[in-house]
PDB file of C-alpha atoms in Angstrom:
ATOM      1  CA  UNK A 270      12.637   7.702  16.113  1.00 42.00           C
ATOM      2  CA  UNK A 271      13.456  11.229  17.711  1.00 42.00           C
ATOM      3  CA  UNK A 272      12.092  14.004  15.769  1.00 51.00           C
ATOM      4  CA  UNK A 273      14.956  15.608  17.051  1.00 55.00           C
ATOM      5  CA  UNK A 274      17.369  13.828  14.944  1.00 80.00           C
ATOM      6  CA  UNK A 275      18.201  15.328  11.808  1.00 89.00           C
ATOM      7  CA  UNK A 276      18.143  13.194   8.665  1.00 93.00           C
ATOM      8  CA  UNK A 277      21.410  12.420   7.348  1.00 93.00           C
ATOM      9  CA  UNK A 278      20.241  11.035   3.542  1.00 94.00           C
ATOM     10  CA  UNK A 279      22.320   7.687   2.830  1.00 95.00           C
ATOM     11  CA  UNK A 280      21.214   7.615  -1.095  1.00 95.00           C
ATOM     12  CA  UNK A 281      21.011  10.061  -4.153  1.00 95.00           C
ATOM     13  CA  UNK A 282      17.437  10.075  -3.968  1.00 96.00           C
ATOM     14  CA  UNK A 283      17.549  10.793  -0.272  1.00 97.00           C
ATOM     15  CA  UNK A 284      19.837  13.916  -0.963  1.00 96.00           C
ATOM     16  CA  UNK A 285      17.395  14.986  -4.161  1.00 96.00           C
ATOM     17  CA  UNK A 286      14.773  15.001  -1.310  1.00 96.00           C
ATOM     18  CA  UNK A 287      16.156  16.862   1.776  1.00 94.00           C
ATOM     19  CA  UNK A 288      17.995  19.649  -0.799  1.00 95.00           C
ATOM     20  CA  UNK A 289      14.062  20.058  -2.010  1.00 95.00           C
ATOM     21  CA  UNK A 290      15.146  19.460  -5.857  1.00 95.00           C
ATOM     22  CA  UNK A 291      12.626  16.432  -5.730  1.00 95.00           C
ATOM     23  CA  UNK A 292       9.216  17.586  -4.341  1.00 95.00           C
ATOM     24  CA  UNK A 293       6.503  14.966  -4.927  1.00 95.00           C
ATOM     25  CA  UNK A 294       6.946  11.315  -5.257  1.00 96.00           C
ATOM     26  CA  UNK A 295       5.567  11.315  -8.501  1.00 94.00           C
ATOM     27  CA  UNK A 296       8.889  12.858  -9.968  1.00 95.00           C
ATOM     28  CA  UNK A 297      10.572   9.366  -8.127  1.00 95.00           C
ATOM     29  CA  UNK A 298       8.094   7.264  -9.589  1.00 94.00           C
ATOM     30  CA  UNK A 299       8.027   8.629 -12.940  1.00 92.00           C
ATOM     31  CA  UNK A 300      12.118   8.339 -13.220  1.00 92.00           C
ATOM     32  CA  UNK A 301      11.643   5.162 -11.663  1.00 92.00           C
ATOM     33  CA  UNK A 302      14.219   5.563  -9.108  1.00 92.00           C
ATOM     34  CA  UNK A 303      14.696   3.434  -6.136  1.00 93.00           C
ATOM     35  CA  UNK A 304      12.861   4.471  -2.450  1.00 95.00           C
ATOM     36  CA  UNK A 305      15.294   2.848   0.448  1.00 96.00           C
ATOM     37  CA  UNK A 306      15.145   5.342   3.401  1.00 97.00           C
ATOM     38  CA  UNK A 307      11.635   5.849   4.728  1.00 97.00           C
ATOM     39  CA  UNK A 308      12.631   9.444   5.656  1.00 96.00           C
ATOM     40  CA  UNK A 309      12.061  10.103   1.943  1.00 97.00           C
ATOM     41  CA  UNK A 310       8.329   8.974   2.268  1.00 97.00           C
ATOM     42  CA  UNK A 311       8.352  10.956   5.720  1.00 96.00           C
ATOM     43  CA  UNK A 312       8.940  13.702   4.106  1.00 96.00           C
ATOM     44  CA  UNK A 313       6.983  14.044   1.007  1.00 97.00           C
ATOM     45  CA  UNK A 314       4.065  12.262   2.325  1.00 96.00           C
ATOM     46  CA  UNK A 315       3.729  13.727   5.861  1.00 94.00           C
ATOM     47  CA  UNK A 316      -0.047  13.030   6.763  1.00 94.00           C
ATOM     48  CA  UNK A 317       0.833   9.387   5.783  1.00 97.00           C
ATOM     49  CA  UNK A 318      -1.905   7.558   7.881  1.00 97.00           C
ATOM     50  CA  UNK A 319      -1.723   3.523   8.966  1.00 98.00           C
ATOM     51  CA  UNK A 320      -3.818   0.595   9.713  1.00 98.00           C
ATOM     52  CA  UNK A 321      -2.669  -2.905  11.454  1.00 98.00           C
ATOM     53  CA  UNK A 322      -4.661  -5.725   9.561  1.00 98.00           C
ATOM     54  CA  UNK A 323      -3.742  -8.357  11.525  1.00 96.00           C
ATOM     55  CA  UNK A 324      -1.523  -9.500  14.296  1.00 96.00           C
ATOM     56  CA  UNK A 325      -0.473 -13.309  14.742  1.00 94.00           C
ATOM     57  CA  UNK A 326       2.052 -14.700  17.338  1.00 93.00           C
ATOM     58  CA  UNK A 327       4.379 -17.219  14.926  1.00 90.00           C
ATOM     59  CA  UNK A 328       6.786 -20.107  16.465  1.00 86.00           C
ATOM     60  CA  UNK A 329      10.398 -20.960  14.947  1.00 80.00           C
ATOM     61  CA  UNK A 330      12.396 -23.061  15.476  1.00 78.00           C
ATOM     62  CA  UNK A 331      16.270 -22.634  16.649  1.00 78.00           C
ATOM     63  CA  UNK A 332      18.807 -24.307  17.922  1.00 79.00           C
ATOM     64  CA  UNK A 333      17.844 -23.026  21.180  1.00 77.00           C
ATOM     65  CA  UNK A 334      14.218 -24.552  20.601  1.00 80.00           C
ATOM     66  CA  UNK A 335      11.303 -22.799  20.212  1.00 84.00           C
ATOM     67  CA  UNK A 336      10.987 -18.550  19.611  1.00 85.00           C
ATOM     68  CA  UNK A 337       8.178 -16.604  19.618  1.00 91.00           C
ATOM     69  CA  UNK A 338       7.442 -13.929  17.618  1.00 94.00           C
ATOM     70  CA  UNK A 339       4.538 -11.240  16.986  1.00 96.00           C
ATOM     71  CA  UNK A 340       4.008 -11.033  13.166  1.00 96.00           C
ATOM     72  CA  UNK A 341       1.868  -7.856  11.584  1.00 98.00           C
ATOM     73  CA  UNK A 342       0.847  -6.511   8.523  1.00 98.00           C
ATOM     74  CA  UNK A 343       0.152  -2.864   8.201  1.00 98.00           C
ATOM     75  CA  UNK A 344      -1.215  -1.217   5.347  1.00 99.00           C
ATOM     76  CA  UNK A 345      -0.329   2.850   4.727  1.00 99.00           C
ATOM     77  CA  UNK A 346      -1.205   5.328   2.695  1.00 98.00           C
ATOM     78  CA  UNK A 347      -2.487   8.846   1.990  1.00 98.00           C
ATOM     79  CA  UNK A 348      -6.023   8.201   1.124  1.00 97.00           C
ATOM     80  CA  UNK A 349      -5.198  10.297  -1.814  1.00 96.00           C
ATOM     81  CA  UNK A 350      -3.329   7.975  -4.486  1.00 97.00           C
ATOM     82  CA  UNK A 351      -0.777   6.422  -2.700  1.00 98.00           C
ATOM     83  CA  UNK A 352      -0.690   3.003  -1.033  1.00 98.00           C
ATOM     84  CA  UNK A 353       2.006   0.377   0.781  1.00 98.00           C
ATOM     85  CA  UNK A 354       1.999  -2.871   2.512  1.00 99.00           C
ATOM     86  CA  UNK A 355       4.303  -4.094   5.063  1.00 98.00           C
ATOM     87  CA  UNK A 356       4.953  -6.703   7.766  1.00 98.00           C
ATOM     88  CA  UNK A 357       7.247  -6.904  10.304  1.00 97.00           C
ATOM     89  CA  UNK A 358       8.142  -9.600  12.943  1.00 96.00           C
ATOM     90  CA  UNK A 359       9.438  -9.211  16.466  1.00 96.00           C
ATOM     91  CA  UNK A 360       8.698 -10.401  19.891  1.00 93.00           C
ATOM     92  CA  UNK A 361       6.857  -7.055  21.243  1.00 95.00           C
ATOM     93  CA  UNK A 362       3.580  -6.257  19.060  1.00 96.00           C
ATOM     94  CA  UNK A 363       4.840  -2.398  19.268  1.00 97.00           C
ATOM     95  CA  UNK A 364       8.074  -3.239  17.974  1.00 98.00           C
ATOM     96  CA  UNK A 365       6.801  -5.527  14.846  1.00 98.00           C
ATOM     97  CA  UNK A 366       4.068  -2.696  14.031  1.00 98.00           C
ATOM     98  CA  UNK A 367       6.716   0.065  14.018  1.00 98.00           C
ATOM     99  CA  UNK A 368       8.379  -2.462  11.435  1.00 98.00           C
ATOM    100  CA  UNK A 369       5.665  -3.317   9.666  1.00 98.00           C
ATOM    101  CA  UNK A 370       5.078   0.307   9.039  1.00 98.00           C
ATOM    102  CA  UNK A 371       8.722   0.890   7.695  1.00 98.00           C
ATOM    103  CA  UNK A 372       8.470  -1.699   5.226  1.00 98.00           C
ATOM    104  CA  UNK A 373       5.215  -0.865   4.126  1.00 98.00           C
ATOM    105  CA  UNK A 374       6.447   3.315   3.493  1.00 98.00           C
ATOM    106  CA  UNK A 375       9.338   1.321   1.385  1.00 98.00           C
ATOM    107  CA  UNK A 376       7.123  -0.763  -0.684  1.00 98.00           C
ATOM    108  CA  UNK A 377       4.166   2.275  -1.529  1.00 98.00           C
ATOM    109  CA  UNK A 378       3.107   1.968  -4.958  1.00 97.00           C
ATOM    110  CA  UNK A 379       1.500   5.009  -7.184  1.00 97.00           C
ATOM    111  CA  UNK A 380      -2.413   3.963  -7.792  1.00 97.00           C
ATOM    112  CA  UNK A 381      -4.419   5.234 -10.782  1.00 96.00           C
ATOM    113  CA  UNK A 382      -7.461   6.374 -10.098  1.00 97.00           C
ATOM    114  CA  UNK A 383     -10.622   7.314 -12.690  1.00 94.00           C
ATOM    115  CA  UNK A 384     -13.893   6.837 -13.027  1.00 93.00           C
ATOM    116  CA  UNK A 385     -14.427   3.503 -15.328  1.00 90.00           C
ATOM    117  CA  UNK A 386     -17.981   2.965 -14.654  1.00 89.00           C
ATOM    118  CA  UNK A 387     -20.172   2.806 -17.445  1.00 88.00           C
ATOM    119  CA  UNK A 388     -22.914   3.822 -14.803  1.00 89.00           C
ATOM    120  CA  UNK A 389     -21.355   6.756 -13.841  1.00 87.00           C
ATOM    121  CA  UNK A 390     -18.561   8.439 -15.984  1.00 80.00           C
ATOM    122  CA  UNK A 391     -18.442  11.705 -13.396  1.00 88.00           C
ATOM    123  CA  UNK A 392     -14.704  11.932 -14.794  1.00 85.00           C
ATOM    124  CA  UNK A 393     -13.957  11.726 -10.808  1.00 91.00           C
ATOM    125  CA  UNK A 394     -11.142   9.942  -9.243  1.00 92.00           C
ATOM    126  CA  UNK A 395     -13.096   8.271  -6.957  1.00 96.00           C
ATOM    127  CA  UNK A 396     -12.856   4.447  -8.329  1.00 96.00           C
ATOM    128  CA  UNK A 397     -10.507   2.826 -10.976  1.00 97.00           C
ATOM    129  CA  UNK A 398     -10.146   3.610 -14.285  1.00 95.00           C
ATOM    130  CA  UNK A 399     -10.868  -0.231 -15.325  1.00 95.00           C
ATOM    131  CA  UNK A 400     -10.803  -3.980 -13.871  1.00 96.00           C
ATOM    132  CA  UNK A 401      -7.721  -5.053 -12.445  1.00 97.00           C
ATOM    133  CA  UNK A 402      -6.588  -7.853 -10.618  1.00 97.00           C
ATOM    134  CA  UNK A 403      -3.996  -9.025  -8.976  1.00 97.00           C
ATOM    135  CA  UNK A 404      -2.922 -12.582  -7.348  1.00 97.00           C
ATOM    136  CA  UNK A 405      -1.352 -13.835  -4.180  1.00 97.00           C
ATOM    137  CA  UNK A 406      -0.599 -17.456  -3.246  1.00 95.00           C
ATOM    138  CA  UNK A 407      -4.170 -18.870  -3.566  1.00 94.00           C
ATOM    139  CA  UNK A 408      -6.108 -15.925  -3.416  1.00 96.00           C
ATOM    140  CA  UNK A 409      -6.881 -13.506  -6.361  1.00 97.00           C
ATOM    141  CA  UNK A 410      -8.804  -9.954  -6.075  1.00 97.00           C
ATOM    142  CA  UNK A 411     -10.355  -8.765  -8.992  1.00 98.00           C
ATOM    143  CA  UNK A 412     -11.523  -4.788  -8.280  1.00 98.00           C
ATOM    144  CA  UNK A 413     -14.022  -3.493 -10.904  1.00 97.00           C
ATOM    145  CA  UNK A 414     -15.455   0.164 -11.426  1.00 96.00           C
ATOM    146  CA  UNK A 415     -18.041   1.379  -9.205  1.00 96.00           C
ATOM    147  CA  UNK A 416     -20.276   4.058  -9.854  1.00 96.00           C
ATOM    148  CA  UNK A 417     -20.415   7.085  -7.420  1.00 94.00           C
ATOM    149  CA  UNK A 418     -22.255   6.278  -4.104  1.00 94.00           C
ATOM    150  CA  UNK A 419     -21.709   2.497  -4.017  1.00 96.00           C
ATOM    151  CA  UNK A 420     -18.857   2.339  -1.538  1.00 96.00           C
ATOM    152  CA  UNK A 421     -16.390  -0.313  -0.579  1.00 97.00           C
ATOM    153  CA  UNK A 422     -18.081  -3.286  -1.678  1.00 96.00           C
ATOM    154  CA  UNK A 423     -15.047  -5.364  -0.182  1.00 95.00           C
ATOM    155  CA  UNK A 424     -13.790  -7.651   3.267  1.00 94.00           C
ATOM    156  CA  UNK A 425     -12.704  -5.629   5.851  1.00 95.00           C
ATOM    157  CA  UNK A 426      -9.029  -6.137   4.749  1.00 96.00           C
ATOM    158  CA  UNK A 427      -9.251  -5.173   1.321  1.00 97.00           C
ATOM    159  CA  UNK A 428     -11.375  -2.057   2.747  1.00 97.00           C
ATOM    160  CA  UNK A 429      -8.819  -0.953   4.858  1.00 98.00           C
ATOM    161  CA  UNK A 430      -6.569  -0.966   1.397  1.00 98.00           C
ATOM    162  CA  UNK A 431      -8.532   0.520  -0.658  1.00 98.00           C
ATOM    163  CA  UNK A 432      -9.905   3.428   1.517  1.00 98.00           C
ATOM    164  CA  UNK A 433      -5.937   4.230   2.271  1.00 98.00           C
ATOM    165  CA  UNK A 434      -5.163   4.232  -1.579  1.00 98.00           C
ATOM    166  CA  UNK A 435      -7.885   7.161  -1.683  1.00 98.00           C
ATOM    167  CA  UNK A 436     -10.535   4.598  -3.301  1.00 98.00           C
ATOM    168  CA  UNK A 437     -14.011   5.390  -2.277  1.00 97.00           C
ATOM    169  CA  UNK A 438     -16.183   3.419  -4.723  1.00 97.00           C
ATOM    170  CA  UNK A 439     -15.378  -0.400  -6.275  1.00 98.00           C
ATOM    171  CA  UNK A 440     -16.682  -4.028  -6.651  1.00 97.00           C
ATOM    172  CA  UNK A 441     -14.285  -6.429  -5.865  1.00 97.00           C
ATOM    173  CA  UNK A 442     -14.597 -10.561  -6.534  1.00 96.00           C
ATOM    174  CA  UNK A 443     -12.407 -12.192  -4.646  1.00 95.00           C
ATOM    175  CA  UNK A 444     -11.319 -15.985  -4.691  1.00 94.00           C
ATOM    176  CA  UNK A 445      -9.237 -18.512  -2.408  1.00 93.00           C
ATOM    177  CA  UNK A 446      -8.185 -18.735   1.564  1.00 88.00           C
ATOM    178  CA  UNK A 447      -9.187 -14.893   2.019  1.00 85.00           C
ATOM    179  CA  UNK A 448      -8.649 -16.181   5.973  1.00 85.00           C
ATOM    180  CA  UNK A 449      -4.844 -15.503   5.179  1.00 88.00           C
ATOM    181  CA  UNK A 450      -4.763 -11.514   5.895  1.00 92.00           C
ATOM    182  CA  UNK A 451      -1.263 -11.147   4.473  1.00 94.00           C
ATOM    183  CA  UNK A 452      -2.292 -13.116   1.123  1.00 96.00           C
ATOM    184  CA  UNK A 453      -5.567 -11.020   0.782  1.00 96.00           C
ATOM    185  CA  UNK A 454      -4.361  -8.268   1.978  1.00 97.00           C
ATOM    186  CA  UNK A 455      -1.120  -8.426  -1.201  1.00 98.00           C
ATOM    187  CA  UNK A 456      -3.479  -9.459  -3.872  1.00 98.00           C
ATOM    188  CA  UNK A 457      -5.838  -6.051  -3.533  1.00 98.00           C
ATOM    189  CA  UNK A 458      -2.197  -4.753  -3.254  1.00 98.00           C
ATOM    190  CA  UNK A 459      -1.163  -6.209  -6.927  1.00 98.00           C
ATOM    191  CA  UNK A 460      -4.073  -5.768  -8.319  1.00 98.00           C
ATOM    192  CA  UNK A 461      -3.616  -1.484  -7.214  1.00 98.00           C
ATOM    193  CA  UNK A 462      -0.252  -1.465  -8.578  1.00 97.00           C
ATOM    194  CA  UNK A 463      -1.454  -3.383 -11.908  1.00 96.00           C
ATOM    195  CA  UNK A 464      -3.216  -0.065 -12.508  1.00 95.00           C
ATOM    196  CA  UNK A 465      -0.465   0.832 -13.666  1.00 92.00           C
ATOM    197  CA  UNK A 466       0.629  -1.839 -15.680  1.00 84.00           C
ATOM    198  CA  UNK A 467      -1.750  -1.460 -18.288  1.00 71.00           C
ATOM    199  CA  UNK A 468      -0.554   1.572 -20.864  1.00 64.00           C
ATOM    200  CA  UNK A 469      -3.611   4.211 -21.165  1.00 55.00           C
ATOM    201  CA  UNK A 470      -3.858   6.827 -24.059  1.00 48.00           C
ATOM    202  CA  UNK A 471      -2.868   9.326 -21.437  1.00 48.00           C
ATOM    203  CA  UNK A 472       0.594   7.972 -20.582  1.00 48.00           C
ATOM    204  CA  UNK A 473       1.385   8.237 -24.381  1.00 38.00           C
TER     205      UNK A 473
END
């Protein structure tokens, strides 16, 4: 897109955003309100980074016959609490990453971050607060504490996740076809927004 085209907001949120009456995406996350232009990410988030996790050339069929398409899965994120995961499909790579990275900015998630280690307890955000895990088709990611110094002790894939959510130090056990990058790529995904789903004493 040009960056000389000015944004024209087409929802509430949008507006909230560009009139600078919403600042941080932590006031759209904690009224729970909907993200659907990725200007609004754009904006709040600008030194968003991006990594392509995998790129596969997929075959459908039409009534034309056979059409071949480029499909990627892009992880972003500001290495600093926030995370997304996107793919996107179309017959030029460049063209399915620059979707994949759209759709990924529209589906970032808040992650909580703390220090749950019972070898460490700095108080740091640098791991997770406690275990989480989180499932997709076969495969299931459980991320547990680290203490400080450890590192990534992940795949590749669920690296590249976790180092863009701003994770620097956590176990992970994973289980099932971990070959599948989208699959193991959206259960480290799940299992970062399930830090969230549990209810500390601090969100009371």
């Amino acid at each position: 897109m040009s960056q000389s085209i000015e944004w024209v907001p087409r929802t509430k949120v949008g507006r909230l955003v560009k009139e600078g009456k919403i600042t941080s995406l932590d006031e759209i996350f904690a009224m729970n309100l909907p993200i659907k232009e990725v200007e609004i990410i754009d904006t709040l988030l600008p030194d968003i980074k991006h990594e392509v996790l995998s790129v596969n050339l997929v075959q459908r069929q039409t009534d034309a016959g056979e059409v071949s398409q480029f499909r990627v899965v892009v992880v972003v994120g500001n290495e600093d609490g926030y995370v997304g995961l996107g793919t996107g499909k179309a017959r030029q790579v460049r063209q399915a990453i620059e979707k994949a990275i759209v759709n990924a900015k529209l589906n970032i998630i808040p992650v909580r971050r703390g220090c749950g280690s019972w070898e460490c307890f700095c108080g740091e955000p640098h791991s997770l607060p406690f275990k989480v895990v989180g499932k997709s088709g076969s495969v299931i990611a459980e991320l547990l504490p680290a203490p400080k110094g450890v590192g990534l002790v992940a795949g590749d894939i669920a690296k590249a996740v976790l180092r863009l959510a701003g994770i620097k130090d956590v176990w992970t056990r994973v289980r099932g076809e971990t070959r599948t990058s989208l699959n193991f790529a959206s259960a480290v995904f799940n299992a970062l927004r399930n830090t969230y789903a549990i209810k500390v004493s601090t969100d009371w």
